[in-house]
Short mmCIF file of C-alpha atoms in Angstrom, two decimals:
data_model
loop_
_atom_site.label_atom_id
_atom_site.label_comp_id
_atom_site.label_asym_id
_atom_site.label_seq_id
_atom_site.Cartn_x
_atom_site.Cartn_y
_atom_site.Cartn_z
CA ARG T 1 -19.60 19.34 -12.05
CA LEU T 2 -22.70 18.91 -14.29
CA ARG T 3 -24.99 19.28 -11.16
CA LEU T 4 -23.24 22.56 -10.44
CA HIS T 5 -23.88 23.65 -14.09
CA ASP T 6 -27.50 22.82 -13.80
CA GLY T 7 -28.06 24.55 -10.57
CA LYS T 8 -26.42 27.65 -12.07
CA LEU T 9 -23.60 27.83 -9.56
CA ILE T 10 -21.24 27.70 -12.38
CA LYS T 11 -21.73 30.71 -14.62
CA ASP T 12 -19.74 33.75 -16.19
CA ARG T 13 -18.98 36.06 -13.44
CA ARG T 14 -17.71 39.83 -13.46
CA PHE T 15 -14.97 40.88 -11.16
CA HIS T 16 -12.65 44.05 -11.58
CA LEU T 17 -14.01 44.84 -14.86
CA ARG T 18 -13.30 41.28 -16.36
CA THR T 19 -15.56 38.50 -16.99
CA TYR T 20 -14.46 35.12 -15.88
CA PRO T 21 -16.60 32.27 -17.83
CA ASN T 22 -17.80 29.20 -16.20
CA CYS T 23 -16.57 29.62 -12.64
CA PHE T 24 -17.99 29.61 -9.15
CA VAL T 25 -17.55 31.16 -5.79
CA ALA T 26 -15.95 29.12 -3.31
CA LYS T 27 -18.23 30.10 -0.35
CA GLU T 28 -21.26 29.34 -2.22
CA LEU T 29 -19.85 25.96 -3.28
CA THR T 30 -19.27 25.07 0.21
CA ASP T 31 -22.84 26.05 1.14
CA TRP T 32 -23.83 23.72 -1.66
CA LEU T 33 -22.05 20.76 -0.52
CA ILE T 34 -23.40 20.98 2.82
CA ASP T 35 -27.01 21.85 1.61
CA HIS T 36 -26.91 18.66 -0.74
CA LYS T 37 -25.27 16.39 1.93
CA GLU T 38 -22.14 15.89 -0.07
CA ALA T 39 -20.16 17.05 3.05
CA PRO T 40 -21.45 17.15 6.64
CA ASP T 41 -19.65 20.38 7.62
CA ARG T 42 -17.62 23.26 6.03
CA GLU T 43 -14.27 21.77 7.19
CA THR T 44 -15.16 18.42 5.40
CA GLY T 45 -16.32 20.42 2.29
CA ILE T 46 -12.95 22.58 2.28
CA ARG T 47 -11.03 19.19 2.40
CA LEU T 48 -13.01 17.84 -0.36
CA MET T 49 -12.40 20.74 -2.60
CA GLN T 50 -8.78 20.92 -1.66
CA LYS T 51 -8.68 17.35 -2.90
CA LEU T 52 -9.94 18.22 -6.21
CA MET T 53 -7.49 20.94 -6.47
CA ASP T 54 -4.63 18.49 -5.63
CA HIS T 55 -5.82 16.36 -8.54
CA TYR T 56 -5.88 19.18 -10.89
CA ILE T 57 -9.72 19.15 -11.34
CA ILE T 58 -10.22 22.57 -10.20
CA HIS T 59 -8.11 25.65 -9.77
CA HIS T 60 -8.43 29.27 -8.98
CA VAL T 61 -9.33 31.22 -11.95
CA CYS T 62 -6.00 33.45 -12.03
CA ASP T 63 -3.89 30.68 -10.43
CA GLU T 64 -3.27 33.08 -7.53
CA HIS T 65 -4.26 30.59 -4.87
CA SER T 66 -2.81 27.08 -4.60
CA ASP T 67 -5.14 25.99 -1.84
CA TYR T 68 -9.13 26.01 -1.58
CA LYS T 69 -10.22 29.10 0.59
CA ASP T 70 -13.78 29.16 1.70
CA ALA T 71 -14.14 32.74 0.74
CA LYS T 72 -15.47 34.98 -1.99
CA LEU T 73 -12.89 33.58 -4.41
CA LEU T 74 -13.56 32.50 -8.03
CA TYR T 75 -12.62 28.84 -8.78
CA ARG T 76 -13.19 26.86 -12.06
CA PHE T 77 -13.35 23.32 -13.00
CA ARG T 78 -10.33 22.66 -15.46
CA LYS T 79 -12.83 20.70 -17.63
CA ASP T 80 -14.58 24.07 -18.42
CA ASP T 81 -11.29 25.87 -19.42
CA GLY T 82 -9.59 23.02 -21.24
CA THR T 83 -6.79 22.59 -18.70
CA PHE T 84 -7.82 19.35 -17.60
CA PRO T 85 -4.70 16.93 -17.32
CA LEU T 86 -4.83 13.93 -19.40
CA SER T 87 -2.38 10.86 -19.12
CA LYS T 88 -2.04 7.24 -20.15
CA ASP T 89 -3.81 6.09 -17.05
CA VAL T 90 -6.74 8.38 -17.39
CA LYS T 91 -7.33 7.40 -20.90
CA VAL T 92 -7.33 3.70 -20.04
CA PHE T 93 -9.96 4.47 -17.27
CA MET T 94 -12.21 6.56 -19.51
CA ARG T 95 -11.89 3.78 -22.21
CA GLY T 96 -13.07 1.32 -19.79
CA GLN T 97 -15.94 3.55 -18.73
CA SER T 98 -17.03 4.06 -22.18
CA LEU T 99 -16.92 0.41 -22.87
CA TYR T 100 -18.86 -0.53 -19.71
CA GLU T 101 -21.62 1.83 -20.59
CA LYS T 102 -22.02 0.81 -23.99
CA LEU T 103 -22.08 -2.80 -22.75
CA VAL T 104 -24.77 -2.28 -20.01
CA SER T 105 -27.00 -0.07 -22.49
CA VAL T 106 -27.25 -2.95 -25.31
CA GLU T 107 -29.77 -5.81 -25.37
CA GLU T 108 -28.35 -9.24 -24.91
CA SER T 109 -25.39 -7.63 -23.39
CA ILE T 110 -22.23 -9.97 -22.79
CA LEU T 111 -22.14 -8.67 -19.18
CA LYS T 112 -24.14 -11.43 -17.11
CA VAL T 113 -24.20 -13.03 -13.59
CA ARG T 114 -22.25 -16.10 -13.90
CA GLU T 115 -21.16 -18.81 -11.60
CA GLU T 116 -17.71 -20.53 -11.22
CA ASN T 117 -16.76 -22.91 -8.68
CA SER T 118 -20.10 -22.52 -6.69
CA VAL T 119 -19.45 -18.66 -6.71
CA LYS T 120 -21.47 -16.02 -8.27
CA TYR T 121 -19.81 -12.98 -9.95
CA GLN T 122 -21.52 -9.91 -11.16
CA ARG T 123 -20.65 -7.88 -14.63
CA THR T 124 -18.75 -11.20 -15.90
CA PHE T 125 -17.87 -12.05 -19.63
CA LEU T 126 -15.82 -14.56 -21.35
CA GLY T 127 -12.43 -13.16 -22.85
CA CYS T 128 -13.19 -14.43 -26.33
CA GLU T 129 -16.86 -12.95 -26.14
CA MET T 130 -15.17 -9.59 -25.11
CA VAL T 131 -12.75 -9.77 -28.19
CA ASP T 132 -15.47 -10.81 -30.59
CA TRP T 133 -17.72 -7.90 -29.38
CA LEU T 134 -14.83 -5.26 -29.56
CA VAL T 135 -14.25 -6.39 -33.22
CA GLN T 136 -17.92 -6.56 -34.16
CA GLU T 137 -18.51 -3.07 -32.69
CA GLY T 138 -15.58 -1.47 -34.44
CA GLU T 139 -13.90 -0.80 -31.06
CA VAL T 140 -10.64 -2.09 -32.34
CA GLU T 141 -9.26 -3.14 -35.79
CA ASN T 142 -8.51 -6.73 -35.11
CA ARG T 143 -8.46 -9.44 -32.37
CA GLN T 144 -4.83 -8.71 -31.37
CA GLU T 145 -5.78 -5.13 -30.76
CA ALA T 146 -8.69 -6.37 -28.67
CA VAL T 147 -6.47 -8.48 -26.44
CA GLU T 148 -4.12 -5.35 -25.90
CA LEU T 149 -6.97 -3.25 -24.72
CA GLY T 150 -8.32 -6.06 -22.51
CA ARG T 151 -4.85 -6.42 -21.03
CA ALA T 152 -4.57 -2.61 -20.52
CA LEU T 153 -7.92 -2.46 -18.70
CA LEU T 154 -6.70 -5.53 -16.43
CA GLU T 155 -3.63 -3.90 -15.50
CA HIS T 156 -5.34 -0.77 -14.50
CA GLY T 157 -7.68 -2.73 -12.39
CA ILE T 158 -10.91 -2.07 -14.41
CA ILE T 159 -11.54 -5.73 -15.28
CA GLN T 160 -9.94 -8.69 -13.52
CA HIS T 161 -10.09 -12.61 -13.85
CA VAL T 162 -12.76 -13.90 -11.45
CA SER T 163 -10.27 -15.43 -9.14
CA ASN T 164 -7.38 -13.19 -10.11
CA ARG T 165 -5.25 -15.86 -11.47
CA HIS T 166 -4.97 -15.06 -15.31
CA HIS T 167 -4.04 -11.94 -17.37
CA PHE T 168 -6.54 -11.33 -20.23
CA PHE T 169 -6.69 -13.86 -23.07
CA ASP T 170 -8.83 -14.53 -26.02
CA SER T 171 -10.17 -17.73 -24.44
CA ASP T 172 -13.01 -18.97 -22.56
CA ILE T 173 -11.67 -17.64 -19.39
CA LEU T 174 -14.08 -15.81 -17.17
CA TYR T 175 -13.58 -12.05 -16.29
CA GLN T 176 -15.71 -9.31 -14.73
CA PHE T 177 -15.60 -5.56 -14.36
CA TRP T 178 -14.11 -4.73 -11.32
CA ILE T 179 -15.61 -1.19 -11.19
CA ASN T 180 -19.42 -0.52 -11.42
CA PHE T 181 -19.34 2.64 -13.04
CA ARG T 182 -22.95 3.20 -12.69
CA ARG T 183 -22.90 3.24 -8.73
CA ARG T 184 -23.48 6.92 -7.53
CA ARG T 185 -20.51 7.89 -5.51
CA ARG T 186 -20.29 10.35 -2.56
CA LEU T 187 -17.60 12.94 -2.90
CA THR T 188 -16.44 12.06 0.65
CA GLU T 189 -15.09 8.75 -0.62
CA LEU T 190 -12.12 10.90 -2.06
CA LEU T 191 -10.92 11.47 1.60
CA ASN T 192 -10.34 7.71 1.96
CA GLU T 193 -8.56 7.33 -1.50
CA ASN T 194 -5.02 6.80 0.02
CA SER T 195 -6.09 4.06 2.27
CA SER T 196 -4.99 0.61 0.50
CA ARG T 197 -7.47 -1.22 2.91
CA ALA T 198 -10.47 0.98 2.06
CA LEU T 199 -9.79 0.46 -1.69
CA SER T 200 -9.46 -3.29 -1.39
CA GLU T 201 -12.81 -3.47 0.53
CA SER T 202 -14.50 -0.92 -2.10
CA PRO T 203 -13.88 -2.61 -5.51
CA ASP T 204 -16.53 -0.29 -6.93
CA SER T 205 -14.80 3.00 -6.16
CA PRO T 206 -13.22 4.45 -9.47
CA PHE T 207 -11.35 7.28 -7.57
CA CYS T 208 -8.35 5.17 -7.45
CA LEU T 209 -6.80 3.09 -10.47
CA ARG T 210 -5.44 -0.31 -9.14
CA LYS T 211 -2.58 -0.64 -11.53
CA LEU T 212 -1.39 -4.10 -11.50
CA ASN T 213 2.01 -5.36 -12.77
CA PRO T 214 1.46 -9.18 -13.84
CA GLU T 215 4.68 -10.17 -12.12
CA PRO T 216 4.07 -11.71 -8.72
CA GLY T 217 5.06 -9.59 -5.80
CA ASN T 218 4.92 -6.23 -7.59
CA THR T 219 1.39 -4.70 -7.21
CA SER T 220 0.92 -1.15 -6.35
CA PHE T 221 -1.83 1.34 -6.39
CA LEU T 222 -1.94 4.40 -8.61
CA SER T 223 -4.33 7.27 -7.79
CA VAL T 224 -6.40 8.87 -10.52
CA GLN T 225 -3.96 12.05 -9.84
CA THR T 226 -2.52 12.69 -13.17
CA ASN T 227 0.53 14.58 -14.44
CA LYS T 228 0.28 18.05 -15.61
CA GLU T 229 0.43 17.39 -19.43
CA ILE T 230 -2.05 20.08 -20.23
CA LYS T 231 -3.85 20.66 -23.44
CA ILE T 232 -6.21 23.37 -24.21
CA VAL T 233 -9.48 21.89 -25.29
CA SER T 234 -12.96 23.01 -25.24
CA ALA T 235 -15.57 21.65 -23.00
CA VAL T 236 -17.07 19.10 -25.22
CA ARG T 237 -17.07 16.25 -23.00
CA ARG T 238 -19.65 15.92 -20.16
CA SER T 239 -17.73 14.11 -17.82
CA SER T 240 -13.85 13.26 -18.33
CA ILE T 241 -11.93 13.37 -21.47
CA THR T 242 -10.84 10.33 -23.45
CA SER T 243 -7.92 10.29 -25.97
CA LEU T 244 -7.42 14.01 -27.19
CA SER T 245 -3.74 13.69 -28.05
CA GLY T 246 -4.40 12.75 -31.79
CA ASN T 247 -2.64 9.36 -31.01
CA SER T 248 -4.14 6.57 -33.18
CA ASN T 249 -3.98 4.23 -30.13
CA PRO T 250 -6.77 5.45 -27.68
CA TYR T 251 -5.59 3.73 -24.57
CA PHE T 252 -1.67 3.72 -24.75
CA SER T 253 0.27 6.86 -25.16
CA ALA T 254 3.99 7.93 -24.15
CA ALA T 255 3.98 8.75 -20.49
CA PRO T 256 4.86 12.51 -20.21
CA THR T 257 6.91 13.91 -17.41
CA LEU T 258 5.60 15.08 -14.13
CA VAL T 259 6.25 18.73 -14.74
CA PHE T 260 4.19 21.79 -15.59
CA PRO T 261 4.54 22.03 -19.57
CA PRO T 262 6.02 25.10 -21.28
CA VAL T 263 3.46 27.52 -22.86
CA ALA T 264 3.74 25.95 -26.24
CA GLU T 265 2.50 22.63 -25.04
CA CYS T 266 -0.64 24.48 -23.76
CA ASN T 267 -1.56 25.79 -27.23
CA PRO T 268 -1.24 23.06 -29.63
CA LYS T 269 -0.54 23.75 -33.19
CA SER T 270 -3.57 23.98 -35.34
CA VAL T 271 -4.35 20.93 -37.60
CA LEU T 272 -5.45 23.41 -40.39
CA LYS T 273 -2.91 23.67 -43.12
CA ARG T 274 -3.68 27.33 -43.56
CA PRO T 275 -6.31 29.90 -42.28
CA VAL T 276 -9.63 29.96 -43.79
CA THR T 277 -12.02 32.89 -43.55
CA ASN T 278 -15.78 32.80 -43.52
CA GLU T 279 -16.06 34.54 -46.96
CA GLU T 280 -14.09 31.74 -48.54
CA LEU T 281 -16.28 29.06 -46.98
CA LEU T 282 -19.61 30.75 -48.10
CA SER T 283 -18.23 31.91 -51.43
CA PRO T 284 -20.21 30.54 -54.44
CA GLY T 285 -18.42 27.48 -56.05
CA ALA T 286 -16.15 26.98 -52.91
CA PRO T 287 -14.79 23.52 -52.37
CA TYR T 288 -16.75 22.62 -49.36
CA VAL T 289 -19.57 20.35 -48.68
CA LYS T 290 -21.96 20.85 -45.73
CA LYS T 291 -22.70 17.98 -43.49
CA THR T 292 -25.24 17.38 -40.75
CA LEU T 293 -24.15 15.29 -37.91
CA THR T 294 -26.13 13.88 -34.99
CA ILE T 295 -24.01 13.01 -31.97
CA VAL T 296 -25.61 11.25 -29.18
CA GLY T 297 -23.25 11.80 -26.06
CA ASP T 298 -22.20 8.98 -24.18
CA ALA T 299 -21.06 8.35 -20.45
CA VAL T 300 -18.08 10.53 -20.89
CA GLY T 301 -19.33 12.99 -23.43
CA TRP T 302 -19.14 13.64 -27.26
CA GLY T 303 -15.24 13.01 -28.05
CA PHE T 304 -14.13 15.95 -29.78
CA VAL T 305 -12.12 19.32 -29.60
CA VAL T 306 -12.98 22.43 -31.31
CA ARG T 307 -10.44 25.27 -31.57
CA GLY T 308 -10.17 28.53 -33.35
CA GLY T 309 -12.69 31.05 -34.20
CA ARG T 310 -14.66 32.89 -37.05
CA PRO T 311 -14.69 30.03 -38.07
CA CYS T 312 -14.03 27.35 -35.60
CA HIS T 313 -12.60 23.92 -36.67
CA ILE T 314 -12.48 20.65 -35.40
CA GLN T 315 -9.07 20.04 -33.81
CA ALA T 316 -9.06 16.52 -32.68
CA VAL T 317 -11.69 13.59 -32.55
CA ASP T 318 -11.76 10.78 -30.11
CA PRO T 319 -11.64 7.56 -32.30
CA GLY T 320 -13.63 5.67 -29.80
CA GLY T 321 -16.05 8.34 -29.11
CA PRO T 322 -19.71 9.23 -30.36
CA ALA T 323 -18.36 12.12 -32.74
CA ALA T 324 -16.06 9.86 -34.61
CA ALA T 325 -18.98 7.44 -35.06
CA ALA T 326 -21.33 10.15 -36.41
CA GLY T 327 -18.49 10.92 -39.16
CA MET T 328 -16.90 14.01 -37.67
CA LYS T 329 -13.38 14.39 -38.89
CA VAL T 330 -10.42 16.89 -37.99
CA CYS T 331 -10.21 19.99 -40.12
CA GLN T 332 -13.94 20.20 -40.49
CA PHE T 333 -15.56 23.72 -39.78
CA VAL T 334 -18.35 24.16 -37.39
CA PHE T 335 -21.25 25.75 -39.33
CA SER T 336 -24.14 25.34 -36.69
CA VAL T 337 -24.85 23.96 -33.23
CA ASN T 338 -28.37 22.77 -32.57
CA GLY T 339 -29.62 25.07 -35.10
CA VAL T 340 -27.63 28.07 -34.24
CA TYR T 341 -25.32 29.82 -36.66
CA VAL T 342 -21.95 29.79 -35.30
CA LEU T 343 -19.49 30.71 -38.02
CA HIS T 344 -18.84 33.88 -36.54
CA LEU T 345 -18.19 32.72 -32.94
CA ASP T 346 -14.85 31.74 -31.12
CA TYR T 347 -14.42 28.37 -29.60
CA GLN T 348 -15.26 29.41 -26.10
CA THR T 349 -18.69 30.38 -27.04
CA ILE T 350 -19.45 27.33 -29.09
CA SER T 351 -18.10 25.24 -26.25
CA SER T 352 -20.66 26.77 -23.96
CA LEU T 353 -23.35 26.24 -26.43
CA ILE T 354 -22.64 22.59 -26.41
CA MET T 355 -22.20 22.23 -22.75
CA THR T 356 -25.43 23.93 -21.99
CA GLY T 357 -27.36 22.03 -24.65
CA PRO T 358 -29.02 18.67 -24.82
CA ARG T 359 -27.04 15.44 -24.65
CA THR T 360 -27.99 14.81 -28.39
CA LEU T 361 -26.03 17.49 -30.42
CA VAL T 362 -27.03 18.28 -33.97
CA MET T 363 -23.85 20.01 -35.67
CA GLU T 364 -23.66 21.06 -39.35
CA VAL T 365 -20.02 21.16 -40.43
CA MET T 366 -18.29 22.09 -43.63
CA GLU T 367 -15.76 19.79 -45.07
CA ALA T 368 -13.12 20.38 -47.85
CA ILE T 369 -13.96 18.50 -51.03
CA GLU T 370 -10.91 16.31 -51.93
#
């Protein structure tokens, strides 16, 4: 998706007197897949894009076609219009990805090649080391919460005991990341995702989550295909979304039903107690203070949701994301993005500014004085 943005295949397009933002032409995208060796032929390219549709990653801009047609039809990534589905399983997966990226990017990382019983294992760590690190970095509040996170990651096949004999414990037991999030993956891997044999032979593939039940004899595979619990969010994550539900626990949430939600669910209620105008924000003596936040995007983006318009406000903040670390809070108003004054803009336009800008995001926000 990001490569398509960079190549300008995803852009605002006009059709029948209407402008469709952030969309692509199916036929052009099929050509691109072949030109960039993501697909060997058109038939495979069509199958790949249909797989993305089946997993609610892309859709027809008007939802008039349930299948991907190699024609001059407009499609869009759900990430770009805020309808990307979010479930407990995806939250855990993205949480694991975020932690992995943070661990491999620091000096003296706890991730090391270690040996046990004369066997060398990649990306390993001791359970107690991980708990120490999670607490030290503020990823969790206490050691118990760290163990709960470790168990969630293990049950979803993101980490594992090196010989697959133990659950996650705060001890000197050796674990490893089962997935290498930094390995570049070919899109064609998606076509093999339903093969359990292919999965077992490709532990680095993240296209399926290997959800484990600690009880013997009850192990199953769970695809990344999520339910359709859809929230309208702005496109402020460069890759996939982490916790956007406002749940204080970023990796556990109640599992919603596998049905398309009513319209009310697609338009979450504003967190603002009352509407605020630009005039009120900017009037002399107004009870608001301006703050400058520098947010360095991580492997999965920036971690916040912006809503509304004229002025826009922060609707939700991922507690484990870069925005929260920079001091962003819900109910703050967006004053500027990378030096561009935005109080007069709607959230779609602000989202576009963020997505097309640099990875390091400089935002001025206005916050009510308590």
